[in-house]
Amino acid sequence: MRRFEGRTALITGAAHGIGRAIATRLGGEGAQVAVLDIDADGVQQAAAELANEGVDSLAIHCDVTQRASVEAAFAAAIERFDKLDVLVNNVGVARDVPFEETDEEEWARQVEPTLGGAVRCLQTALPHLLQTKGTVVNIGSVNGITAFGNEAYSAAKAGLHNLTENLAMRYARRGIRVNAVAPGTVRTPVWARRLAENPAIFDDVVRHYPLGRVGEPEDIAAAVAFLASADASWITGVVLRVDGGVLAGHTGFLQDVFQSGHET
Ligand SMILES: NC(=O)c1ccc[n+]([C@@H]2O[C@H](COP(=O)([O-])OP(=O)(O)OC[C@H]3O[C@@H](n4cnc5c(N)ncnc54)[C@H](O)[C@@H]3O)[C@@H](O)[C@H]2O)c1
């Protein structure tokens, strides 16, 4: 499938993990890809790897918490590729700080990149997306749907889900589709610290996942590519759970009541 031939995508937080996989997927389907990240070396390396994979790519060093940095980033992408068809807001920052210890600075440390960053990128991208009748995919989280801890991060993701719906309504008649993907547990560098503390963490959480495994970045990239493609041309305002079934029901409840899993 080469659904993005002749189209240009900008992906935030694309040096590592899910963003990096989205860049490979969209690029592999023919998109020209601008990869943006606060990690200057990481994003250069990502762009170099994409180029090796035959993808026309541009590395952009940017901090999405800073409006001037975001404006310069989009100017660089437009200068290089002339237009923007797909925006993927993928930056998210979660920190394991108890709620009672979350002062205003700590709250902002998580909410600013996760929700404020997406707002800045959306506002900067909009004039370009209006020209191309482009599309947006926001990376939300199951944390934005129900309680999985990390209050500041989760509240920001819930806000991003709502923003997805509101902007879908606001811009539908002007040709822009806005959707979100809400991943469950995905094996990325974001888990490195918890993995160091508990090397079995993915084995421990897998019992909550009906499909019997945690997610891989490619699982999320495939859903993003679908929503950004013409295959989803009658879909806007959805928050698509890509979560191995974790939110489909209560595994523990089914186990307690029926003494077996969900197959009964
Ligand atoms: N991994 C999971 O289990 C999981 C689950 C649900 C949702 N998500 C969401 O998926 C997205 C990607 O997560 P990931 O696991 O690949 O994380 P990651 O930490 O591996 O990647 C996030 C990227 O964002 C970049 N970044 C951070 N702050 C930035 C800033 N201010 N400006 C620009 N770039 C910045 C980082 O350098 C990094 O490359 C996030 O929004 C995350 O919340 C992840």
PDB file of C-alpha atoms and ligand atoms in Angstrom:
ATOM      1  CA  MET A   1       0.000   0.000   0.000  1.00  0.00           C
ATOM      2  CA  ARG A   2       1.311   3.463  -0.860  1.00  0.00           C
ATOM      3  CA  ARG A   3      -1.565   5.616   0.389  1.00  0.00           C
ATOM      4  CA  PHE A   4       0.562   8.725   1.011  1.00  0.00           C
ATOM      5  CA  GLU A   5       2.221   9.186  -2.383  1.00  0.00           C
ATOM      6  CA  GLY A   6       2.628  12.931  -3.005  1.00  0.00           C
ATOM      7  CA  ARG A   7       1.623  13.798   0.555  1.00  0.00           C
ATOM      8  CA  THR A   8       3.603  15.487   3.291  1.00  0.00           C
ATOM      9  CA  ALA A   9       3.453  14.589   6.985  1.00  0.00           C
ATOM     10  CA  LEU A  10       4.842  16.228  10.110  1.00  0.00           C
ATOM     11  CA  ILE A  11       5.176  14.021  13.192  1.00  0.00           C
ATOM     12  CA  THR A  12       6.037  15.436  16.608  1.00  0.00           C
ATOM     13  CA  GLY A  13       8.119  13.457  19.100  1.00  0.00           C
ATOM     14  CA  ALA A  14       9.408  11.322  16.246  1.00  0.00           C
ATOM     15  CA  ALA A  15      12.984  10.606  17.395  1.00  0.00           C
ATOM     16  CA  HIS A  16      11.951   7.524  19.363  1.00  0.00           C
ATOM     17  CA  GLY A  17       9.199   5.037  20.081  1.00  0.00           C
ATOM     18  CA  ILE A  18       5.753   5.434  18.577  1.00  0.00           C
ATOM     19  CA  GLY A  19       6.525   8.654  16.665  1.00  0.00           C
ATOM     20  CA  ARG A  20       9.531   7.026  15.039  1.00  0.00           C
ATOM     21  CA  ALA A  21       7.388   4.035  13.946  1.00  0.00           C
ATOM     22  CA  ILE A  22       4.721   6.375  12.535  1.00  0.00           C
ATOM     23  CA  ALA A  23       7.405   8.120  10.455  1.00  0.00           C
ATOM     24  CA  THR A  24       8.567   4.773   9.057  1.00  0.00           C
ATOM     25  CA  ARG A  25       4.997   3.699   8.269  1.00  0.00           C
ATOM     26  CA  LEU A  26       3.887   6.925   6.567  1.00  0.00           C
ATOM     27  CA  GLY A  27       7.228   7.256   4.772  1.00  0.00           C
ATOM     28  CA  GLY A  28       7.032   3.616   3.697  1.00  0.00           C
ATOM     29  CA  GLU A  29       3.656   4.376   2.158  1.00  0.00           C
ATOM     30  CA  GLY A  30       5.117   7.216   0.110  1.00  0.00           C
ATOM     31  CA  ALA A  31       4.874  10.325   2.335  1.00  0.00           C
ATOM     32  CA  GLN A  32       7.528  12.977   2.603  1.00  0.00           C
ATOM     33  CA  VAL A  33       8.116  13.154   6.341  1.00  0.00           C
ATOM     34  CA  ALA A  34       9.212  15.940   8.675  1.00  0.00           C
ATOM     35  CA  VAL A  35      10.298  14.435  12.000  1.00  0.00           C
ATOM     36  CA  LEU A  36      10.292  16.858  14.920  1.00  0.00           C
ATOM     37  CA  ASP A  37      11.760  16.304  18.379  1.00  0.00           C
ATOM     38  CA  ILE A  38      13.378  18.082  21.339  1.00  0.00           C
ATOM     39  CA  ASP A  39      16.190  15.495  21.137  1.00  0.00           C
ATOM     40  CA  ALA A  40      18.396  17.116  18.483  1.00  0.00           C
ATOM     41  CA  ASP A  41      20.757  14.157  17.968  1.00  0.00           C
ATOM     42  CA  GLY A  42      17.943  11.615  18.113  1.00  0.00           C
ATOM     43  CA  VAL A  43      15.896  13.370  15.466  1.00  0.00           C
ATOM     44  CA  GLN A  44      18.908  13.730  13.157  1.00  0.00           C
ATOM     45  CA  GLN A  45      19.528  10.012  13.509  1.00  0.00           C
ATOM     46  CA  ALA A  46      15.861   9.220  12.846  1.00  0.00           C
ATOM     47  CA  ALA A  47      15.892  11.299   9.655  1.00  0.00           C
ATOM     48  CA  ALA A  48      19.130   9.648   8.520  1.00  0.00           C
ATOM     49  CA  GLU A  49      17.629   6.185   9.097  1.00  0.00           C
ATOM     50  CA  LEU A  50      14.485   7.200   7.204  1.00  0.00           C
ATOM     51  CA  ALA A  51      16.628   8.422   4.313  1.00  0.00           C
ATOM     52  CA  ASN A  52      18.345   5.005   4.298  1.00  0.00           C
ATOM     53  CA  GLU A  53      14.889   3.445   4.074  1.00  0.00           C
ATOM     54  CA  GLY A  54      14.302   5.591   0.953  1.00  0.00           C
ATOM     55  CA  VAL A  55      12.072   8.155   2.670  1.00  0.00           C
ATOM     56  CA  ASP A  56      12.351  11.855   1.779  1.00  0.00           C
ATOM     57  CA  SER A  57      12.744  13.182   5.325  1.00  0.00           C
ATOM     58  CA  LEU A  58      13.614  16.340   7.236  1.00  0.00           C
ATOM     59  CA  ALA A  59      14.852  16.512  10.845  1.00  0.00           C
ATOM     60  CA  ILE A  60      13.545  19.430  12.892  1.00  0.00           C
ATOM     61  CA  HIS A  61      14.838  20.245  16.359  1.00  0.00           C
ATOM     62  CA  CYS A  62      11.918  21.782  18.260  1.00  0.00           C
ATOM     63  CA  ASP A  63      10.463  22.126  21.748  1.00  0.00           C
ATOM     64  CA  VAL A  64       6.665  22.044  21.436  1.00  0.00           C
ATOM     65  CA  THR A  65       6.295  23.930  24.724  1.00  0.00           C
ATOM     66  CA  GLN A  66       7.737  27.051  23.016  1.00  0.00           C
ATOM     67  CA  ARG A  67       5.561  28.829  20.445  1.00  0.00           C
ATOM     68  CA  ALA A  68       8.514  30.450  18.613  1.00  0.00           C
ATOM     69  CA  SER A  69      10.189  27.058  18.312  1.00  0.00           C
ATOM     70  CA  VAL A  70       6.976  25.519  16.913  1.00  0.00           C
ATOM     71  CA  GLU A  71       6.500  28.358  14.409  1.00  0.00           C
ATOM     72  CA  ALA A  72      10.108  28.012  13.207  1.00  0.00           C
ATOM     73  CA  ALA A  73       9.615  24.234  12.888  1.00  0.00           C
ATOM     74  CA  PHE A  74       6.546  24.491  10.671  1.00  0.00           C
ATOM     75  CA  ALA A  75       8.202  27.232   8.596  1.00  0.00           C
ATOM     76  CA  ALA A  76      11.134  24.856   7.988  1.00  0.00           C
ATOM     77  CA  ALA A  77       8.793  22.005   6.993  1.00  0.00           C
ATOM     78  CA  ILE A  78       6.845  24.214   4.587  1.00  0.00           C
ATOM     79  CA  GLU A  79      10.042  25.641   3.101  1.00  0.00           C
ATOM     80  CA  ARG A  80      11.283  22.132   2.383  1.00  0.00           C
ATOM     81  CA  PHE A  81       8.043  20.398   1.291  1.00  0.00           C
ATOM     82  CA  ASP A  82       5.840  23.371   0.216  1.00  0.00           C
ATOM     83  CA  LYS A  83       2.713  22.038   1.931  1.00  0.00           C
ATOM     84  CA  LEU A  84       1.380  19.990   4.824  1.00  0.00           C
ATOM     85  CA  ASP A  85      -1.181  17.186   4.421  1.00  0.00           C
ATOM     86  CA  VAL A  86      -0.870  15.238   7.686  1.00  0.00           C
ATOM     87  CA  LEU A  87      -0.096  16.409  11.224  1.00  0.00           C
ATOM     88  CA  VAL A  88       0.508  13.798  13.923  1.00  0.00           C
ATOM     89  CA  ASN A  89       0.645  15.231  17.458  1.00  0.00           C
ATOM     90  CA  ASN A  90       2.593  12.500  19.220  1.00  0.00           C
ATOM     91  CA  VAL A  91       4.567  14.252  21.998  1.00  0.00           C
ATOM     92  CA  GLY A  92       3.487  13.134  25.455  1.00  0.00           C
ATOM     93  CA  VAL A  93       5.259  13.413  28.801  1.00  0.00           C
ATOM     94  CA  ALA A  94       4.246  11.325  31.828  1.00  0.00           C
ATOM     95  CA  ARG A  95       6.139  11.397  35.128  1.00  0.00           C
ATOM     96  CA  ASP A  96       5.557   9.194  38.155  1.00  0.00           C
ATOM     97  CA  VAL A  97       4.957  11.976  40.711  1.00  0.00           C
ATOM     98  CA  PRO A  98       2.230  11.410  43.346  1.00  0.00           C
ATOM     99  CA  PHE A  99      -0.722  13.789  42.985  1.00  0.00           C
ATOM    100  CA  GLU A 100      -0.159  15.388  46.409  1.00  0.00           C
ATOM    101  CA  GLU A 101       3.433  16.216  45.407  1.00  0.00           C
ATOM    102  CA  THR A 102       2.439  17.634  42.026  1.00  0.00           C
ATOM    103  CA  ASP A 103       2.983  21.380  42.372  1.00  0.00           C
ATOM    104  CA  GLU A 104       2.142  23.805  39.584  1.00  0.00           C
ATOM    105  CA  GLU A 105       5.547  23.425  37.948  1.00  0.00           C
ATOM    106  CA  GLU A 106       5.242  19.634  37.908  1.00  0.00           C
ATOM    107  CA  TRP A 107       1.691  19.850  36.536  1.00  0.00           C
ATOM    108  CA  ALA A 108       2.943  22.100  33.720  1.00  0.00           C
ATOM    109  CA  ARG A 109       5.936  19.795  33.053  1.00  0.00           C
ATOM    110  CA  GLN A 110       3.461  17.129  31.918  1.00  0.00           C
ATOM    111  CA  VAL A 111       0.446  19.093  30.653  1.00  0.00           C
ATOM    112  CA  GLU A 112       2.418  21.669  28.648  1.00  0.00           C
ATOM    113  CA  PRO A 113       4.116  19.273  26.210  1.00  0.00           C
ATOM    114  CA  THR A 114       1.219  16.791  26.141  1.00  0.00           C
ATOM    115  CA  LEU A 115      -1.746  19.135  25.591  1.00  0.00           C
ATOM    116  CA  GLY A 116      -0.282  22.651  25.156  1.00  0.00           C
ATOM    117  CA  GLY A 117       2.213  21.339  22.597  1.00  0.00           C
ATOM    118  CA  ALA A 118      -0.564  19.840  20.501  1.00  0.00           C
ATOM    119  CA  VAL A 119      -2.507  23.124  20.682  1.00  0.00           C
ATOM    120  CA  ARG A 120       0.522  25.108  19.501  1.00  0.00           C
ATOM    121  CA  CYS A 121       1.175  22.682  16.646  1.00  0.00           C
ATOM    122  CA  LEU A 122      -2.498  22.647  15.614  1.00  0.00           C
ATOM    123  CA  GLN A 123      -2.783  26.442  15.574  1.00  0.00           C
ATOM    124  CA  THR A 124       0.433  26.774  13.585  1.00  0.00           C
ATOM    125  CA  ALA A 125      -0.494  24.001  11.146  1.00  0.00           C
ATOM    126  CA  LEU A 126      -4.089  25.072  10.513  1.00  0.00           C
ATOM    127  CA  PRO A 127      -3.539  27.593   7.691  1.00  0.00           C
ATOM    128  CA  HIS A 128      -1.551  24.929   5.841  1.00  0.00           C
ATOM    129  CA  LEU A 129      -4.048  22.137   6.540  1.00  0.00           C
ATOM    130  CA  LEU A 130      -6.899  24.353   5.319  1.00  0.00           C
ATOM    131  CA  GLN A 131      -5.065  24.758   1.996  1.00  0.00           C
ATOM    132  CA  THR A 132      -4.567  21.020   1.470  1.00  0.00           C
ATOM    133  CA  LYS A 133      -7.774  19.834   3.198  1.00  0.00           C
ATOM    134  CA  GLY A 134      -5.372  17.918   5.369  1.00  0.00           C
ATOM    135  CA  THR A 135      -5.865  15.673   8.349  1.00  0.00           C
ATOM    136  CA  VAL A 136      -4.760  15.439  11.979  1.00  0.00           C
ATOM    137  CA  VAL A 137      -4.143  12.421  14.182  1.00  0.00           C
ATOM    138  CA  ASN A 138      -3.586  13.140  17.872  1.00  0.00           C
ATOM    139  CA  ILE A 139      -1.957  10.473  20.014  1.00  0.00           C
ATOM    140  CA  GLY A 140      -4.079  10.205  23.136  1.00  0.00           C
ATOM    141  CA  SER A 141      -4.027   7.357  25.636  1.00  0.00           C
ATOM    142  CA  VAL A 142      -6.203   4.894  27.499  1.00  0.00           C
ATOM    143  CA  ASN A 143      -5.134   7.094  30.444  1.00  0.00           C
ATOM    144  CA  GLY A 144      -7.369   9.806  29.012  1.00  0.00           C
ATOM    145  CA  ILE A 145     -10.390   7.463  29.123  1.00  0.00           C
ATOM    146  CA  THR A 146     -10.237   5.887  32.587  1.00  0.00           C
ATOM    147  CA  ALA A 147      -7.965   5.766  35.632  1.00  0.00           C
ATOM    148  CA  PHE A 148      -4.505   4.272  35.043  1.00  0.00           C
ATOM    149  CA  GLY A 149      -2.600   6.712  37.327  1.00  0.00           C
ATOM    150  CA  ASN A 150      -0.381   9.692  36.330  1.00  0.00           C
ATOM    151  CA  GLU A 151      -3.063  12.346  36.994  1.00  0.00           C
ATOM    152  CA  ALA A 152      -1.465  15.327  35.214  1.00  0.00           C
ATOM    153  CA  TYR A 153      -0.583  13.344  32.100  1.00  0.00           C
ATOM    154  CA  SER A 154      -3.967  11.607  32.070  1.00  0.00           C
ATOM    155  CA  ALA A 155      -5.911  14.865  32.430  1.00  0.00           C
ATOM    156  CA  ALA A 156      -3.898  16.269  29.506  1.00  0.00           C
ATOM    157  CA  LYS A 157      -4.747  13.217  27.380  1.00  0.00           C
ATOM    158  CA  ALA A 158      -8.454  13.531  28.277  1.00  0.00           C
ATOM    159  CA  GLY A 159      -8.208  17.163  27.168  1.00  0.00           C
ATOM    160  CA  LEU A 160      -6.597  16.081  23.905  1.00  0.00           C
ATOM    161  CA  HIS A 161      -9.433  13.626  23.249  1.00  0.00           C
ATOM    162  CA  ASN A 162     -12.003  16.386  23.777  1.00  0.00           C
ATOM    163  CA  LEU A 163     -10.011  18.792  21.610  1.00  0.00           C
ATOM    164  CA  THR A 164     -10.046  16.133  18.887  1.00  0.00           C
ATOM    165  CA  GLU A 165     -13.856  16.062  18.928  1.00  0.00           C
ATOM    166  CA  ASN A 166     -14.280  19.832  19.064  1.00  0.00           C
ATOM    167  CA  LEU A 167     -11.835  20.505  16.232  1.00  0.00           C
ATOM    168  CA  ALA A 168     -13.375  17.713  14.154  1.00  0.00           C
ATOM    169  CA  MET A 169     -16.704  19.547  14.422  1.00  0.00           C
ATOM    170  CA  ARG A 170     -15.232  22.995  13.861  1.00  0.00           C
ATOM    171  CA  TYR A 171     -13.285  22.114  10.697  1.00  0.00           C
ATOM    172  CA  ALA A 172     -15.309  19.306   9.097  1.00  0.00           C
ATOM    173  CA  ARG A 173     -17.035  21.545   6.545  1.00  0.00           C
ATOM    174  CA  ARG A 174     -13.673  23.067   5.639  1.00  0.00           C
ATOM    175  CA  GLY A 175     -12.319  19.631   4.719  1.00  0.00           C
ATOM    176  CA  ILE A 176     -10.083  18.841   7.690  1.00  0.00           C
ATOM    177  CA  ARG A 177     -10.548  15.550   9.544  1.00  0.00           C
ATOM    178  CA  VAL A 178      -9.321  15.333  13.142  1.00  0.00           C
ATOM    179  CA  ASN A 179      -9.036  11.971  14.898  1.00  0.00           C
ATOM    180  CA  ALA A 180      -7.117  10.437  17.779  1.00  0.00           C
ATOM    181  CA  VAL A 181      -5.576   7.087  18.649  1.00  0.00           C
ATOM    182  CA  ALA A 182      -5.604   6.006  22.292  1.00  0.00           C
ATOM    183  CA  PRO A 183      -2.870   3.396  22.857  1.00  0.00           C
ATOM    184  CA  GLY A 184      -2.662   0.974  25.748  1.00  0.00           C
ATOM    185  CA  THR A 185       0.746  -0.220  27.025  1.00  0.00           C
ATOM    186  CA  VAL A 186       3.263  -0.001  24.180  1.00  0.00           C
ATOM    187  CA  ARG A 187       6.855  -1.223  24.370  1.00  0.00           C
ATOM    188  CA  THR A 188       8.860   2.023  23.925  1.00  0.00           C
ATOM    189  CA  PRO A 189      11.754   3.840  25.669  1.00  0.00           C
ATOM    190  CA  VAL A 190       9.198   5.623  27.878  1.00  0.00           C
ATOM    191  CA  TRP A 191       9.025   2.405  29.931  1.00  0.00           C
ATOM    192  CA  ALA A 192      12.831   2.227  30.433  1.00  0.00           C
ATOM    193  CA  ARG A 193      12.873   3.449  34.035  1.00  0.00           C
ATOM    194  CA  ARG A 194      10.003   1.178  35.179  1.00  0.00           C
ATOM    195  CA  LEU A 195      11.579  -1.696  33.234  1.00  0.00           C
ATOM    196  CA  ALA A 196      14.883  -1.123  35.060  1.00  0.00           C
ATOM    197  CA  GLU A 197      13.038  -1.294  38.412  1.00  0.00           C
ATOM    198  CA  ASN A 198      10.982  -4.339  37.379  1.00  0.00           C
ATOM    199  CA  PRO A 199      12.358  -6.263  34.379  1.00  0.00           C
ATOM    200  CA  ALA A 200       9.124  -8.345  34.346  1.00  0.00           C
ATOM    201  CA  ILE A 201       6.778  -5.333  34.092  1.00  0.00           C
ATOM    202  CA  PHE A 202       5.458  -6.209  30.622  1.00  0.00           C
ATOM    203  CA  ASP A 203       4.861  -9.834  31.740  1.00  0.00           C
ATOM    204  CA  ASP A 204       3.039  -8.487  34.811  1.00  0.00           C
ATOM    205  CA  VAL A 205       0.691  -6.157  32.906  1.00  0.00           C
ATOM    206  CA  VAL A 206      -0.011  -8.595  30.074  1.00  0.00           C
ATOM    207  CA  ARG A 207      -2.666 -10.435  32.149  1.00  0.00           C
ATOM    208  CA  HIS A 208      -4.817  -7.269  31.822  1.00  0.00           C
ATOM    209  CA  TYR A 209      -4.617  -7.482  28.031  1.00  0.00           C
ATOM    210  CA  PRO A 210      -7.246  -9.807  26.494  1.00  0.00           C
ATOM    211  CA  LEU A 211      -5.188 -10.189  23.306  1.00  0.00           C
ATOM    212  CA  GLY A 212      -2.336 -11.605  25.382  1.00  0.00           C
ATOM    213  CA  ARG A 213       0.481  -9.186  24.642  1.00  0.00           C
ATOM    214  CA  VAL A 214       1.472  -5.546  25.099  1.00  0.00           C
ATOM    215  CA  GLY A 215       1.524  -3.278  22.061  1.00  0.00           C
ATOM    216  CA  GLU A 216       4.408  -2.547  19.724  1.00  0.00           C
ATOM    217  CA  PRO A 217       4.958   0.913  18.175  1.00  0.00           C
ATOM    218  CA  GLU A 218       3.992  -0.571  14.793  1.00  0.00           C
ATOM    219  CA  ASP A 219       0.502  -1.412  16.135  1.00  0.00           C
ATOM    220  CA  ILE A 220      -0.090   2.282  16.759  1.00  0.00           C
ATOM    221  CA  ALA A 221       1.547   3.364  13.494  1.00  0.00           C
ATOM    222  CA  ALA A 222      -0.820   1.126  11.511  1.00  0.00           C
ATOM    223  CA  ALA A 223      -3.885   2.756  13.113  1.00  0.00           C
ATOM    224  CA  VAL A 224      -2.477   6.259  12.552  1.00  0.00           C
ATOM    225  CA  ALA A 225      -1.823   5.474   8.896  1.00  0.00           C
ATOM    226  CA  PHE A 226      -5.405   4.234   8.488  1.00  0.00           C
ATOM    227  CA  LEU A 227      -6.952   7.338  10.095  1.00  0.00           C
ATOM    228  CA  ALA A 228      -4.685   9.686   8.113  1.00  0.00           C
ATOM    229  CA  SER A 229      -5.410   7.929   4.815  1.00  0.00           C
ATOM    230  CA  ALA A 230      -8.274   8.251   2.353  1.00  0.00           C
ATOM    231  CA  ASP A 231      -9.509   4.874   3.672  1.00  0.00           C
ATOM    232  CA  ALA A 232     -10.842   6.879   6.631  1.00  0.00           C
ATOM    233  CA  SER A 233     -12.307   9.713   4.549  1.00  0.00           C
ATOM    234  CA  TRP A 234     -15.723   9.404   6.286  1.00  0.00           C
ATOM    235  CA  ILE A 235     -14.233   9.235   9.781  1.00  0.00           C
ATOM    236  CA  THR A 236     -13.704  12.301  11.925  1.00  0.00           C
ATOM    237  CA  GLY A 237     -13.836  13.001  15.661  1.00  0.00           C
ATOM    238  CA  VAL A 238     -13.098   9.448  16.780  1.00  0.00           C
ATOM    239  CA  VAL A 239     -10.795   8.403  19.580  1.00  0.00           C
ATOM    240  CA  LEU A 240      -9.740   4.955  18.364  1.00  0.00           C
ATOM    241  CA  ARG A 241      -8.625   2.644  21.160  1.00  0.00           C
ATOM    242  CA  VAL A 242      -5.629   0.581  20.052  1.00  0.00           C
ATOM    243  CA  ASP A 243      -5.177  -1.235  23.312  1.00  0.00           C
ATOM    244  CA  GLY A 244      -5.211  -5.027  22.965  1.00  0.00           C
ATOM    245  CA  GLY A 245      -8.735  -4.969  24.371  1.00  0.00           C
ATOM    246  CA  VAL A 246      -7.767  -3.596  27.804  1.00  0.00           C
ATOM    247  CA  LEU A 247     -10.777  -1.251  27.891  1.00  0.00           C
ATOM    248  CA  ALA A 248     -13.238  -3.746  26.408  1.00  0.00           C
ATOM    249  CA  GLY A 249     -14.146  -5.185  29.803  1.00  0.00           C
ATOM    250  CA  HIS A 250     -12.973  -6.103  33.273  1.00  0.00           C
ATOM    251  CA  THR A 251     -10.733  -9.167  33.052  1.00  0.00           C
ATOM    252  CA  GLY A 252     -10.521  -9.504  36.845  1.00  0.00           C
ATOM    253  CA  PHE A 253     -14.301  -9.321  37.262  1.00  0.00           C
ATOM    254  CA  LEU A 254     -14.894 -11.990  34.608  1.00  0.00           C
ATOM    255  CA  GLN A 255     -12.279 -14.169  36.271  1.00  0.00           C
ATOM    256  CA  ASP A 256     -13.871 -13.800  39.740  1.00  0.00           C
ATOM    257  CA  VAL A 257     -17.453 -14.389  38.559  1.00  0.00           C
ATOM    258  CA  PHE A 258     -16.941 -17.092  35.960  1.00  0.00           C
ATOM    259  CA  GLN A 259     -13.627 -18.599  37.232  1.00  0.00           C
ATOM    260  CA  SER A 260     -12.274 -18.253  33.733  1.00  0.00           C
ATOM    261  CA  GLY A 261     -11.494 -15.529  31.234  1.00  0.00           C
ATOM    262  CA  HIS A 262     -13.777 -13.726  28.892  1.00  0.00           C
ATOM    263  CA  GLU A 263     -14.408 -16.690  26.557  1.00  0.00           C
ATOM    264  CA  THR A 264     -17.299 -18.049  28.686  1.00  0.00           C
TER     265      THR A 264
HETATM  266  N1  LIG B   1       4.360   3.838  25.335  1.00  0.00           N
HETATM  267  C1  LIG B   1       3.143   3.706  25.871  1.00  0.00           C
HETATM  268  O1  LIG B   1       2.863   2.745  26.620  1.00  0.00           O
HETATM  269  C2  LIG B   1       2.068   4.723  25.561  1.00  0.00           C
HETATM  270  C3  LIG B   1       0.751   4.429  25.956  1.00  0.00           C
HETATM  271  C4  LIG B   1      -0.259   5.343  25.671  1.00  0.00           C
HETATM  272  C5  LIG B   1       0.049   6.531  25.007  1.00  0.00           C
HETATM  273  N2  LIG B   1       1.336   6.790  24.655  1.00  0.00           N
HETATM  274  C6  LIG B   1       1.591   8.064  23.986  1.00  0.00           C
HETATM  275  O2  LIG B   1       2.236   7.855  22.753  1.00  0.00           O
HETATM  276  C7  LIG B   1       3.081   8.967  22.447  1.00  0.00           C
HETATM  277  C8  LIG B   1       4.492   8.481  22.159  1.00  0.00           C
HETATM  278  O3  LIG B   1       4.938   7.790  23.305  1.00  0.00           O
HETATM  279  P1  LIG B   1       6.271   6.929  23.354  1.00  0.00           P
HETATM  280  O4  LIG B   1       6.024   5.832  24.304  1.00  0.00           O
HETATM  281  O5  LIG B   1       6.773   6.647  21.977  1.00  0.00           O
HETATM  282  O6  LIG B   1       7.227   7.980  24.099  1.00  0.00           O
HETATM  283  P2  LIG B   1       8.772   8.344  23.903  1.00  0.00           P
HETATM  284  O7  LIG B   1       9.162   9.039  25.162  1.00  0.00           O
HETATM  285  O8  LIG B   1       9.541   7.153  23.464  1.00  0.00           O
HETATM  286  O9  LIG B   1       8.690   9.391  22.723  1.00  0.00           O
HETATM  287  C9  LIG B   1       8.226  10.688  22.928  1.00  0.00           C
HETATM  288  C10 LIG B   1       9.104  11.630  22.133  1.00  0.00           C
HETATM  289  O10 LIG B   1       8.690  12.987  22.396  1.00  0.00           O
HETATM  290  C11 LIG B   1       9.849  13.795  22.507  1.00  0.00           C
HETATM  291  N3  LIG B   1       9.535  14.994  23.294  1.00  0.00           N
HETATM  292  C12 LIG B   1       9.311  15.076  24.629  1.00  0.00           C
HETATM  293  N4  LIG B   1       9.068  16.356  24.978  1.00  0.00           N
HETATM  294  C13 LIG B   1       9.131  17.099  23.838  1.00  0.00           C
HETATM  295  C14 LIG B   1       8.982  18.478  23.558  1.00  0.00           C
HETATM  296  N5  LIG B   1       8.737  19.372  24.534  1.00  0.00           N
HETATM  297  N6  LIG B   1       9.097  18.899  22.264  1.00  0.00           N
HETATM  298  C15 LIG B   1       9.368  18.015  21.274  1.00  0.00           C
HETATM  299  N7  LIG B   1       9.537  16.690  21.483  1.00  0.00           N
HETATM  300  C16 LIG B   1       9.418  16.235  22.753  1.00  0.00           C
HETATM  301  C17 LIG B   1      10.866  12.882  23.184  1.00  0.00           C
HETATM  302  O11 LIG B   1      12.194  13.342  22.999  1.00  0.00           O
HETATM  303  C18 LIG B   1      10.586  11.545  22.522  1.00  0.00           C
HETATM  304  O12 LIG B   1      11.367  11.343  21.358  1.00  0.00           O
HETATM  305  C19 LIG B   1       2.983   9.897  23.646  1.00  0.00           C
HETATM  306  O13 LIG B   1       2.022  10.887  23.430  1.00  0.00           O
HETATM  307  C20 LIG B   1       2.530   8.979  24.751  1.00  0.00           C
HETATM  308  O14 LIG B   1       1.855   9.674  25.776  1.00  0.00           O
HETATM  309  C21 LIG B   1       2.350   5.925  24.911  1.00  0.00           C
END
